[in-house]
Short mmCIF file of C-alpha atoms and ligand atoms in Angstrom, two decimals:
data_model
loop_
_atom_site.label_atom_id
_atom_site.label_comp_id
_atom_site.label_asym_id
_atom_site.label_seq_id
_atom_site.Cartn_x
_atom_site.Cartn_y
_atom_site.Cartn_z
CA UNK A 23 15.12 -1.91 -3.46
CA UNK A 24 18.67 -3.96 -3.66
CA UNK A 25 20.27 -0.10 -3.03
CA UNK A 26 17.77 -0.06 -0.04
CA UNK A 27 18.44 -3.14 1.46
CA UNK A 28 22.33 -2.70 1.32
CA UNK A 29 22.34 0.53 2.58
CA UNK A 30 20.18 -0.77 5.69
CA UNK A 31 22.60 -3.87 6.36
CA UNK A 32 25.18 -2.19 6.48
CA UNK A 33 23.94 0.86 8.36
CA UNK A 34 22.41 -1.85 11.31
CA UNK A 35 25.48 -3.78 10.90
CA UNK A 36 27.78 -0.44 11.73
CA UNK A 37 25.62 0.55 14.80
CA UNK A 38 25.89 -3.11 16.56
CA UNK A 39 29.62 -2.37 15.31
CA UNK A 40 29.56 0.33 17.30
CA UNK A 41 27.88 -0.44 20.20
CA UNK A 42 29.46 -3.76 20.50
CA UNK A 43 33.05 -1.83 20.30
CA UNK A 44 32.42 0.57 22.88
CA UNK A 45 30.82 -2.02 25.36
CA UNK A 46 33.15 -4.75 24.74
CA UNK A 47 36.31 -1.47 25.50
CA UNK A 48 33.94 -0.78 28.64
CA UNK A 49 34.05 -3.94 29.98
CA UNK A 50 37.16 -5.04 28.94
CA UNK A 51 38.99 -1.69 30.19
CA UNK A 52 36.36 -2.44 33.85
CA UNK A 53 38.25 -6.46 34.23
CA UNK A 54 42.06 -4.48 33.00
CA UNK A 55 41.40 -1.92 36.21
CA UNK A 56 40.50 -4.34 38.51
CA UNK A 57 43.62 -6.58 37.07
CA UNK A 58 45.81 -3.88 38.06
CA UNK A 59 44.64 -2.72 41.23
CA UNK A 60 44.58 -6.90 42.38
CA UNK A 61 48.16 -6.80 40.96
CA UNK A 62 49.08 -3.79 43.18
CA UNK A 63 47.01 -5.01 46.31
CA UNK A 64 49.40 -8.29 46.21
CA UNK A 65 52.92 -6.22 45.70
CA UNK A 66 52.12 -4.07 48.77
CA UNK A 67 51.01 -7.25 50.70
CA UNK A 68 54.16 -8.48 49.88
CA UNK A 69 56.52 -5.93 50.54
CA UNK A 70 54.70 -5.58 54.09
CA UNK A 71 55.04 -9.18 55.19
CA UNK A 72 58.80 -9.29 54.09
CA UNK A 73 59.56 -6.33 55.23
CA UNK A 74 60.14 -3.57 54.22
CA UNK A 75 63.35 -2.35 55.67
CA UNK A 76 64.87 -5.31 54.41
CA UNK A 77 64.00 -3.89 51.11
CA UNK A 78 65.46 -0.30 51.15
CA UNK A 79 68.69 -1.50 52.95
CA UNK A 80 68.92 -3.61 49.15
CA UNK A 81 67.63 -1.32 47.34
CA UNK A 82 68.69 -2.88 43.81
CA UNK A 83 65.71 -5.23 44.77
CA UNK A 84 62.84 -2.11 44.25
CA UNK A 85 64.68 -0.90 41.62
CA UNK A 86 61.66 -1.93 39.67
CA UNK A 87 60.64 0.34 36.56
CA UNK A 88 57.33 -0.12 36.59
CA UNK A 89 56.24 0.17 39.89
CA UNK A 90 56.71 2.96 42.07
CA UNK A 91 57.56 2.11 45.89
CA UNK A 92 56.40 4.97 48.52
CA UNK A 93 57.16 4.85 51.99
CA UNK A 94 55.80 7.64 54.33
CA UNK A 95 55.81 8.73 58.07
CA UNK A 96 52.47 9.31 59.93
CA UNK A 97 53.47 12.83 59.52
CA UNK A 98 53.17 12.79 56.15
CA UNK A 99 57.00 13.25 54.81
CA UNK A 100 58.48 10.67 52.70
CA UNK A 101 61.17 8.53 53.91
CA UNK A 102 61.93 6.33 51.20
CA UNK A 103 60.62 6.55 46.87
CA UNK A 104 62.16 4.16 44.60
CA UNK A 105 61.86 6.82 41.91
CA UNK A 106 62.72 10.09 43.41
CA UNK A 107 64.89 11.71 46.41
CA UNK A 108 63.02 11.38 49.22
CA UNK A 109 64.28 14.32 50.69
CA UNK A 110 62.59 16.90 47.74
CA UNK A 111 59.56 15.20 47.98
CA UNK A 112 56.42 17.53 49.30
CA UNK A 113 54.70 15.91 52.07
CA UNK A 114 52.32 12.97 50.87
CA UNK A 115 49.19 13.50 53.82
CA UNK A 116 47.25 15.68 50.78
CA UNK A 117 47.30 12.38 48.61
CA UNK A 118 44.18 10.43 49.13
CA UNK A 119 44.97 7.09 49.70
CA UNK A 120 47.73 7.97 51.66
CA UNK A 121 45.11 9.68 53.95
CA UNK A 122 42.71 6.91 53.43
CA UNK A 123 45.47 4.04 54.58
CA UNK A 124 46.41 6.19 57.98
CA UNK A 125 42.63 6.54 58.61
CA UNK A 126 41.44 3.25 57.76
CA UNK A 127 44.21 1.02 57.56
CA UNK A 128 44.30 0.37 53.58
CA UNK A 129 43.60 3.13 50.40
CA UNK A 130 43.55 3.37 46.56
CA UNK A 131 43.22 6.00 43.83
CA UNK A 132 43.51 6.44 40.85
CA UNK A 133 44.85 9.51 38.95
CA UNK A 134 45.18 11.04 35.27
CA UNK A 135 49.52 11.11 34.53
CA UNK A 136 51.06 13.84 33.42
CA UNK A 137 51.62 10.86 30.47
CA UNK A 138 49.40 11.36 27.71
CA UNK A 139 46.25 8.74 28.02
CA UNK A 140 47.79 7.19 30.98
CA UNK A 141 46.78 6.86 34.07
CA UNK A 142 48.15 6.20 37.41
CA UNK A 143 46.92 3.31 40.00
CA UNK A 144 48.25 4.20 43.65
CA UNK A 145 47.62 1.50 46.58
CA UNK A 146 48.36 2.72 49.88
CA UNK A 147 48.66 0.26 53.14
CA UNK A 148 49.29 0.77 57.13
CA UNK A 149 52.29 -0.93 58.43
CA UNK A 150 52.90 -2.23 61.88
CA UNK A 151 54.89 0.61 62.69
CA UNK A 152 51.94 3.17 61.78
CA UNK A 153 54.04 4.08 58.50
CA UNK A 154 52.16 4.11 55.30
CA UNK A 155 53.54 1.86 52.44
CA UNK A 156 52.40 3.27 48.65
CA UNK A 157 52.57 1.21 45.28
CA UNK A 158 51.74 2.97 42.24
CA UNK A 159 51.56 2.11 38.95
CA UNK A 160 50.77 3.51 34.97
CA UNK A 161 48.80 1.91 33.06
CA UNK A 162 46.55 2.99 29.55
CA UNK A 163 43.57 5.48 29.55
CA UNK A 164 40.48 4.04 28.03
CA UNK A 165 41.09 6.26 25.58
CA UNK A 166 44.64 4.71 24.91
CA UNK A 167 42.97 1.14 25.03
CA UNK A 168 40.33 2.40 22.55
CA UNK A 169 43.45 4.04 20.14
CA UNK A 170 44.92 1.23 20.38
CA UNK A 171 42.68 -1.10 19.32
CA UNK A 172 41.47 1.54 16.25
CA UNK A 173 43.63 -0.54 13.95
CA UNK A 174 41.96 -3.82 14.13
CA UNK A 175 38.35 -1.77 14.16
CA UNK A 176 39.02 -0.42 11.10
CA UNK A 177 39.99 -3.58 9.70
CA UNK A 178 36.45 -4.97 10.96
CA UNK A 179 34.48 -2.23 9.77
CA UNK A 180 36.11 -3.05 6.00
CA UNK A 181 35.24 -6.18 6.42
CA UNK A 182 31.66 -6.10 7.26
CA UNK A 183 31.60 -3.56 4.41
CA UNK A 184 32.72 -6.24 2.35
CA UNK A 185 31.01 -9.37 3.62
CA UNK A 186 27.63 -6.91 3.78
CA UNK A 187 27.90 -6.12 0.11
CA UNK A 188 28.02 -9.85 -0.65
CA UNK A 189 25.42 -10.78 1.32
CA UNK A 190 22.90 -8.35 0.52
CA UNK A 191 23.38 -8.79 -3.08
CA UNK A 192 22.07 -13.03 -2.24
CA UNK A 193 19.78 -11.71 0.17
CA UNK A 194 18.27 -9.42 -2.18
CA UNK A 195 18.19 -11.53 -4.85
CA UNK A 196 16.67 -14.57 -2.82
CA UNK A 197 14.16 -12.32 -1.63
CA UNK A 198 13.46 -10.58 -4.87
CA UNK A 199 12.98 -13.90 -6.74
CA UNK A 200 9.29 -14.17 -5.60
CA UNK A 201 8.21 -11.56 -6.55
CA UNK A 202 9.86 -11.25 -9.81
CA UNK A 203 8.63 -15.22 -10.71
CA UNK A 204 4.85 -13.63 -9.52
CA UNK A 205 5.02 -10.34 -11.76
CA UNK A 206 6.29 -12.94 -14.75
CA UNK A 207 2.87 -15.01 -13.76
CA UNK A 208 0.16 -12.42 -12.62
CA UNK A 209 -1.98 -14.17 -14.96
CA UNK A 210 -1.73 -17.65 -13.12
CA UNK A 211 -3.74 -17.48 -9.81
CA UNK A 212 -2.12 -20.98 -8.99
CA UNK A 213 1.65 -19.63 -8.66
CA UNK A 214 2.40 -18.86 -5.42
CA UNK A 215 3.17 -16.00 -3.58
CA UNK A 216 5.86 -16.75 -1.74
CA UNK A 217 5.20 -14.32 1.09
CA UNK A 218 2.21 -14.22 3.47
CA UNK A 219 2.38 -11.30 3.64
CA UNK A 220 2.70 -10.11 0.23
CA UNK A 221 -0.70 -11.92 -0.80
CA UNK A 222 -3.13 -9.49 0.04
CA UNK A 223 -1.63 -6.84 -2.15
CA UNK A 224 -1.14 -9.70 -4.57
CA UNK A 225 -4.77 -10.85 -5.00
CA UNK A 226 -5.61 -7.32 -5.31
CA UNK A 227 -3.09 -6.51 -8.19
CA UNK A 228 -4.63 -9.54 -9.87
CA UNK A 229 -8.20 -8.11 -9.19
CA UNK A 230 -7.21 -4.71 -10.83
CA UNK A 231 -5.30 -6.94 -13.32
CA UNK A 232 -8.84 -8.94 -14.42
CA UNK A 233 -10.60 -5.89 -13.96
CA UNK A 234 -8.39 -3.97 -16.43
CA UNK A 235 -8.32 -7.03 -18.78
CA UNK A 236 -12.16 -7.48 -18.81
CA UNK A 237 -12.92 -4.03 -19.50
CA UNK A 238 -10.12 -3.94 -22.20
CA UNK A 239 -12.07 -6.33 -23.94
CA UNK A 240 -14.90 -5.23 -23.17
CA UNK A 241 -14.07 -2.01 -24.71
CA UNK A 242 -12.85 -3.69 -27.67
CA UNK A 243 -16.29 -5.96 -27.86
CA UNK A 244 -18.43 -2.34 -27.72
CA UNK A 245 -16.02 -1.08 -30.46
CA UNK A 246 -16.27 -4.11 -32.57
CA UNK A 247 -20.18 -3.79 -31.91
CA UNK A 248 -20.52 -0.04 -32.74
CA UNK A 249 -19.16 -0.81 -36.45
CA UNK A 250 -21.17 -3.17 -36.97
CA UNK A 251 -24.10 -1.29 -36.30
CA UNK A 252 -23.47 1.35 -38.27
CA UNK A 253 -22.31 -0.30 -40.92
CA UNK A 254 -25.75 -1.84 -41.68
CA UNK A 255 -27.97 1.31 -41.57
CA UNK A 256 -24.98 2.90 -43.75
CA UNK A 257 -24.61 -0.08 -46.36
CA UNK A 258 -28.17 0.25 -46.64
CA UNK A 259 -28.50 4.04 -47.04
CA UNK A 260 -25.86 3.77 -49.35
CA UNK A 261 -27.48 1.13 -51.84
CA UNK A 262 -30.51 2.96 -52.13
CA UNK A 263 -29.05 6.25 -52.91
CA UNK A 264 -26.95 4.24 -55.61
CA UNK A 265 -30.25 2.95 -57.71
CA UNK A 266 -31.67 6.19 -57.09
CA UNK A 267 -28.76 7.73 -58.62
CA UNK A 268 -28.45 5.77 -61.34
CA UNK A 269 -31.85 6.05 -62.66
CA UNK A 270 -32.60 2.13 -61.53
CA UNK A 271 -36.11 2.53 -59.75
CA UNK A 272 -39.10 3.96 -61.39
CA UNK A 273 -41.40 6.74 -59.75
CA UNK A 274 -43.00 5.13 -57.19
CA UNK A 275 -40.22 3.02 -55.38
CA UNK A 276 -38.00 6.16 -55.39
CA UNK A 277 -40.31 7.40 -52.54
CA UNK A 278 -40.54 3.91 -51.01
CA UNK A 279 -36.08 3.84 -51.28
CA UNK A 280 -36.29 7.82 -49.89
CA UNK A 281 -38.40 6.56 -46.80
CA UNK A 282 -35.90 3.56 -45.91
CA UNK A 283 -33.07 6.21 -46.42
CA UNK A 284 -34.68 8.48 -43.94
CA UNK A 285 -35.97 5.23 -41.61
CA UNK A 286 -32.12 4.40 -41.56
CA UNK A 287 -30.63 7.91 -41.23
CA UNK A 288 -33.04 8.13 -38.02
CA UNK A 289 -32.05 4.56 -37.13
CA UNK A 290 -28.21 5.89 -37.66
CA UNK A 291 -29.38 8.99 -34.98
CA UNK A 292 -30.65 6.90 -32.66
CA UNK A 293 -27.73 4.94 -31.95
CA UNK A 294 -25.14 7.48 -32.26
CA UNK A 295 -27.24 9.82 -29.60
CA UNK A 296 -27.64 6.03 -27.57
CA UNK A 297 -23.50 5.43 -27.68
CA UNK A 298 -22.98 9.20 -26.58
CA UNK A 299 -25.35 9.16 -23.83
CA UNK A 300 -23.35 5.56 -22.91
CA UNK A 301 -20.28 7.46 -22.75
CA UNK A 302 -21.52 10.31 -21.30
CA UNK A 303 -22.25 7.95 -18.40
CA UNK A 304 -18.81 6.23 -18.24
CA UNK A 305 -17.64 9.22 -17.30
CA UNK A 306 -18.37 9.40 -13.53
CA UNK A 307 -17.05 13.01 -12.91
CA UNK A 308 -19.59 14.55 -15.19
CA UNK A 309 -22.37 13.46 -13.20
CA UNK A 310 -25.00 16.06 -12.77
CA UNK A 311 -25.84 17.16 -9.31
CA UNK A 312 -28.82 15.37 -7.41
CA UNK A 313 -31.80 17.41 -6.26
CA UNK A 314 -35.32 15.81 -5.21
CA UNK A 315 -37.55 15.19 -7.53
CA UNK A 316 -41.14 13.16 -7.83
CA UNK A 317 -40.87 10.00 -9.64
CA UNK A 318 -44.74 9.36 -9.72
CA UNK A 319 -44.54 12.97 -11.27
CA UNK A 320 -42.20 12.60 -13.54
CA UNK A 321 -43.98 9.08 -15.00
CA UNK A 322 -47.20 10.64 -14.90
CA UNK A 323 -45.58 13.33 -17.68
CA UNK A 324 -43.93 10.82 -19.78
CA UNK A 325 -46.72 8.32 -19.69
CA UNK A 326 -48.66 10.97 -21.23
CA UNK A 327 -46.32 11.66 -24.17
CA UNK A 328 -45.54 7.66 -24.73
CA UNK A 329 -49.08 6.55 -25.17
CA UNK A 330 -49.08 7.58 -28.98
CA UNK A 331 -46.62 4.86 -29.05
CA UNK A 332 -48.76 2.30 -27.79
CA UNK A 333 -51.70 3.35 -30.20
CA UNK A 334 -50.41 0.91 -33.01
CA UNK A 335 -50.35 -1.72 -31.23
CA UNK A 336 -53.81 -0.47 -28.97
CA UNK A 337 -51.85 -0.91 -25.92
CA UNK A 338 -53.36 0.10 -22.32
CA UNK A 339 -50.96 2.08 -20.58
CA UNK A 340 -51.84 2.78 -16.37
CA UNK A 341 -49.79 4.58 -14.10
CA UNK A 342 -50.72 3.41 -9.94
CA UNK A 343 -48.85 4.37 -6.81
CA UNK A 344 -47.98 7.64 -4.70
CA UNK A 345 -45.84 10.19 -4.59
CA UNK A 346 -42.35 9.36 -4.00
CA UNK A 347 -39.04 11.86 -3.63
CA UNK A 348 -36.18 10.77 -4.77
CA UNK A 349 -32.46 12.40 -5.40
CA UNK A 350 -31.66 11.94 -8.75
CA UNK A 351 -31.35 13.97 -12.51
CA UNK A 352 -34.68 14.72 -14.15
CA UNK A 353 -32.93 14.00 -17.47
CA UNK A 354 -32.01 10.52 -16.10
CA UNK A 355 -34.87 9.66 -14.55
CA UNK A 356 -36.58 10.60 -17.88
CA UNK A 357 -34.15 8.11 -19.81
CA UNK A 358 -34.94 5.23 -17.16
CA UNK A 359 -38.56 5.20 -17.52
CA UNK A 360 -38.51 6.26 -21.09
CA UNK A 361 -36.25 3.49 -21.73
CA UNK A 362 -38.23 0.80 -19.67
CA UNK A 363 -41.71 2.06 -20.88
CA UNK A 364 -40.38 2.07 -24.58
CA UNK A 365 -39.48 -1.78 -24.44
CA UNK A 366 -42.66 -2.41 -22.85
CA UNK A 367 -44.71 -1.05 -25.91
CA UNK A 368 -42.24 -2.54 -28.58
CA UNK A 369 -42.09 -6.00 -27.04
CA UNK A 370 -45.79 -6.21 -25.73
CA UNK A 371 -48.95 -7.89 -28.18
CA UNK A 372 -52.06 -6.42 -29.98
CA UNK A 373 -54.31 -5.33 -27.15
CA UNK A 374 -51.75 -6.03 -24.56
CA UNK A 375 -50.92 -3.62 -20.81
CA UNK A 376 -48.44 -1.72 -19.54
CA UNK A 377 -48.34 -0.71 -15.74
CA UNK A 378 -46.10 1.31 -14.44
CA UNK A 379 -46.03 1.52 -10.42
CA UNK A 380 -44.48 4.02 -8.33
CA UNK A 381 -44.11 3.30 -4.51
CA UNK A 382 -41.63 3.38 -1.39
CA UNK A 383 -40.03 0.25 -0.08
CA UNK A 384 -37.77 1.13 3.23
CA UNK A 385 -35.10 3.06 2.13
CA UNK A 386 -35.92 3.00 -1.91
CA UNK A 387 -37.73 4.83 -4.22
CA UNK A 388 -39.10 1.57 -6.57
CA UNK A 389 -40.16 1.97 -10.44
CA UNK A 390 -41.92 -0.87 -11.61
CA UNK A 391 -42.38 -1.58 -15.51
CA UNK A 392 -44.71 -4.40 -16.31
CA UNK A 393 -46.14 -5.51 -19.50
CA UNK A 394 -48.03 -8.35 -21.05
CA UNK A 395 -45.59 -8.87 -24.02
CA UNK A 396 -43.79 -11.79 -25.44
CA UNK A 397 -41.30 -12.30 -22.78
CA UNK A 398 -37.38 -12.75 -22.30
CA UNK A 399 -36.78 -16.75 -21.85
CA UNK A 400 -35.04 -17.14 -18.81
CA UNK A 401 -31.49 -18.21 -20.37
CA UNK A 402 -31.36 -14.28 -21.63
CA UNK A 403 -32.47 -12.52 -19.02
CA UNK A 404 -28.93 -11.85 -17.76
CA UNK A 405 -27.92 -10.94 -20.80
CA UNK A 406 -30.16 -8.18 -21.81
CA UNK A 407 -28.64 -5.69 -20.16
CA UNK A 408 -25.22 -6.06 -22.26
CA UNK A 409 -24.50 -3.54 -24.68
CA UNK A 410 -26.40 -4.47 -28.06
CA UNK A 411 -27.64 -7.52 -26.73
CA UNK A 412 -31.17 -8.10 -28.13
CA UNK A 413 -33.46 -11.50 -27.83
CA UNK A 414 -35.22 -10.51 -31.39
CA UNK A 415 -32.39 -8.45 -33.44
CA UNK A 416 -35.26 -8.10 -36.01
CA UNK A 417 -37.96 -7.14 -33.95
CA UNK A 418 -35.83 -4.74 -32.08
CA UNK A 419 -34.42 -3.17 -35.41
CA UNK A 420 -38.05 -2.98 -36.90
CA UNK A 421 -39.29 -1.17 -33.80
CA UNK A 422 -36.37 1.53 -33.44
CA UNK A 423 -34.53 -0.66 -30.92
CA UNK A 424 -30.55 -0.15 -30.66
CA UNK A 425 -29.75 -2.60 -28.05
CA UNK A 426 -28.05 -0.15 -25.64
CA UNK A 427 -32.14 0.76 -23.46
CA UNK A 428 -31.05 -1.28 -21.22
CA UNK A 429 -27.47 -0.73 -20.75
CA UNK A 430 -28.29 2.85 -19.96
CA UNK A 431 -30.63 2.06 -17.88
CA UNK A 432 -28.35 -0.45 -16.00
CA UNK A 433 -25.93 2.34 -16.15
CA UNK A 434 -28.12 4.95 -14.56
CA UNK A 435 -29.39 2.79 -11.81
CA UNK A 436 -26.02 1.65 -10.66
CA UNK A 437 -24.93 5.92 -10.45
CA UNK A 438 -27.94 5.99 -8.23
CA UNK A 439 -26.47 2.79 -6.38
CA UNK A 440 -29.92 0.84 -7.00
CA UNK A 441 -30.66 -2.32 -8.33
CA UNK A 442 -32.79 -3.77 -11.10
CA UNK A 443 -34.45 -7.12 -10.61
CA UNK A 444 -36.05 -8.59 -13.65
CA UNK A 445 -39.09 -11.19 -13.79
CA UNK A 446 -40.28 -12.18 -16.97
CA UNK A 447 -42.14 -15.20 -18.42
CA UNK A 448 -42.24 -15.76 -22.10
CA UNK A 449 -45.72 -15.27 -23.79
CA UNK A 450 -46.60 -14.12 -20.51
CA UNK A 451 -45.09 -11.11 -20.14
CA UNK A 452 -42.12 -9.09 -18.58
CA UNK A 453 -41.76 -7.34 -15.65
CA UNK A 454 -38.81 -4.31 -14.54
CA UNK A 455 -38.58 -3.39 -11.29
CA UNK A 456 -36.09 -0.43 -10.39
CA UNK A 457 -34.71 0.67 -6.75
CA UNK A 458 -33.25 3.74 -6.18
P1 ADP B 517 -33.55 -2.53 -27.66
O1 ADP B 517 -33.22 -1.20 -28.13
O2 ADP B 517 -33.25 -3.61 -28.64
O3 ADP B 517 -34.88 -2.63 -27.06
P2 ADP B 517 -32.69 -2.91 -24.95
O4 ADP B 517 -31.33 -2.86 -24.38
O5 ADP B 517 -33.67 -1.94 -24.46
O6 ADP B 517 -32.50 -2.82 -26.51
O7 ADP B 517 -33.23 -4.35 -24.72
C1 ADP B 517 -32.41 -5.47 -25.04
C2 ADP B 517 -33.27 -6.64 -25.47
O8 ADP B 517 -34.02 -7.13 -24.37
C3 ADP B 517 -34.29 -6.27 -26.51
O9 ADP B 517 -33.75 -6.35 -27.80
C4 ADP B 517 -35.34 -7.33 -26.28
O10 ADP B 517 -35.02 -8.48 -26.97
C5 ADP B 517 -35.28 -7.59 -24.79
N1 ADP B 517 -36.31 -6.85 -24.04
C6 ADP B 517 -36.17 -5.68 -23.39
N2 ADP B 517 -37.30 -5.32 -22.75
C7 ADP B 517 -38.20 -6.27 -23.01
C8 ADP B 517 -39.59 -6.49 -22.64
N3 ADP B 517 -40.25 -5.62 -21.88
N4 ADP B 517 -40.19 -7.61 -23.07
C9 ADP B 517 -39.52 -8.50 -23.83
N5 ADP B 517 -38.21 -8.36 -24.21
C10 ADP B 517 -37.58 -7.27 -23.81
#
């Protein structure tokens, strides 16, 4: 950036070098011109209102170097030059001020001199006598004003080279300092930007900063969580297979210990096939492809093969609504109501309901879970939808809950950008409602 920054002063400050150079010799050489033709105008007045026989008869008086005195008959031949022999001279009539001053009383020219870079200012003017009095003068080319003045532009140019270097390395610094104080703070949404400009992209580095933070720990939180889970089922496993081993437990509690091994072990399953699934569904590019499928369908089929569940407990399972397409993944619809239909049965009474409706609404395809259960007090509603969040660890643990149902079913809904809205009373019952 401070590379940047220099190399753009002093590339702007070398073009308005440049273009202030070249106008400032353009003008400048423009007022020189007009000096010198003014200066000429006045000699020739001169000479004409004193005279200028008066002149050649002394001629010591025009034996000025730097101006060139001309005088010429209306035939064109020259009787008098300050500079030359009059007599050698080629007839003047070809020379266009000459011309100009016979026709029209007064002309000028200018012409390149056999000089290098110089150039030649004539002034022709009629005399009483119809004769034709020419001035002429050299004075510098453009070009020759422009060499000329080469030395001091250099001298500018290393100069501004100099003073840009300098003051881009402040400038860069004093404009730098902002954002190198904010990158030092991206934490503090007090500190200021500095920039109006700049705070846009700001608040939006500190969004993906939170974002990246939050999931960070939340990563670290689901990590934490996952050991601990199977660490119990594990410790457990382990104990019982170490009084089995050592002869501790008679007969009969060695099947009792073998059952809790294998009720663990499956427990163990459960939530390893639960966390893969989880991750399975962080990862957004394996996604399987969408086609249209019935949801009543679908929860007709599943309803059939969850009501053993609800035999236990003598548990009333209905399925009401209509048909209803929807683009999704039979496997994921499967886990949704699965999921939703499961928590009804493990969280519901002796004798209690479960209704599941299917139905449109707009734009949506809606799945609604409701049960007569024990209820989620309002305070933890939110909440059940975090990973291994559970109202009743116990309960859920007893009944083959792992704590993640809901998270994949969260999960799933938000890949079919639905929504979940939750209504539950406790003692009263709970009630799931799913829009996809
Ligand atoms: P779990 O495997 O423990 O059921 P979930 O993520 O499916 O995990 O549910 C999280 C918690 O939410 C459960 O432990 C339970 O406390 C509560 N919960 C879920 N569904 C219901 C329901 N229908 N009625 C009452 N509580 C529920």
């Amino acid at each position: 950036m401070k590379q940047k920054i220099n190399s753009r002063l002093l590339f702007i400050s070398m073009v308005v070098l440049a273009l202030a150079t070249v106008s400032i010799t353009f003008v400048y050489y423009g007022l020189f011109q007009e000096q010198v033709k003014k200066d000429l105008r006045v000699e020739a007045e001169l000479l004409k209102n004193a005279g200028i026989t008066e002149f050649v008869k002394n001629e010591a008086m025009l034996s000025n170097e730097d101006i060139r005195i001309t005088w010429i008959k209306s035939d064109g031949s020259v009787i008098y030059d300050n500079d030359a022999n009059a007599e050698y001279l080629s007839n003047h009539l070809n020379r266009p001020e000459v011309d100009a001053a016979f026709k029209r009383g007064v002309g000028e020219s200018v012409r390149e001199s056999d000089t290098m870079n110089m150039r030649t200012f004539y002034y022709a003017i009629i005399m009483d006598d119809g004769t034709v009095l020419r001035v002429a003068t050299e004075a510098r080319s453009l070009l020759n004003v422009f060499l000329s003045a080469s030395g001091i532009i250099i001298f500018i140019i290393i100069l501004i080279i100099v003073l840009c270097i300098f003051i881009s390395h402040f400038l860069t610094v004093q404009l730098l300092e902002p954002i190198k104080r904010l990158a030092d703070s991206i934490d503090d949404n007090s500190s200021i930007v500095g920039y109006k400009e700049l705070e846009p992209f700001m608040n939006r580095i500190r969004e993906q900063h939170e974002d990246i933070l939050a999931s960070a720990k939340s990563r670290q939180d689901f990590t934490a969580n996952v050991s601990h889970e199977l660490k119990t089922p594990l410790t457990a496993i382990s104990g019982y297979a170490e009084l089995i081993e050592n002869r501790m437990v008679d007969e009969e509690k060695v099947i009792h210990f073998s059952a809790e091994i294998r009720k663990n072990a499956d427990r163990l399953v459960s939530l390893i096939n639960d966390i893969i699934r989880l991750s399975e569904l962080d990862h957004k590019e394996s996604t399987p492809e969408f086609v249209s499928l019935d949801l009543y369908e679908i929860a007709e089929e599943r309803l059939e093969l969850l009501r053993s569940n609800a035999r236990e407990k003598n548990i009333q399972i209905s399925l009401k609504g209509e048909n209803c397409m929807v683009l999704s993944n039979k496997g994921m619809l499967i886990e949704l109501i699965d999921n939703l239909v499961q928590n009804a049965i493990r969280y519901n009474v002796q004798n209690g309901m479960v209704e599941v409706c299917v139905d449109h609404n707009k734009n949506h395809a809606v799945l609604k879970v409701s049960d007569s259960g024990i209820g989620i007090p309002k305070d933890e509603q939110k909440r059940v939808f975090e990973r291994f969040y559970r109202v009743d660890k116990s309960r859920s643990r007893e009944t083959g809950g792992t704590g993640l149902g809901l998270a994949i079913v969260k999960h799933i809904v938000e890949i079919h950008d639905g929504s979940i809205e939750l209504e539950s009373e406790v003692k009263k019952g709970t009630s799931i409602t799913v829009y996809l």
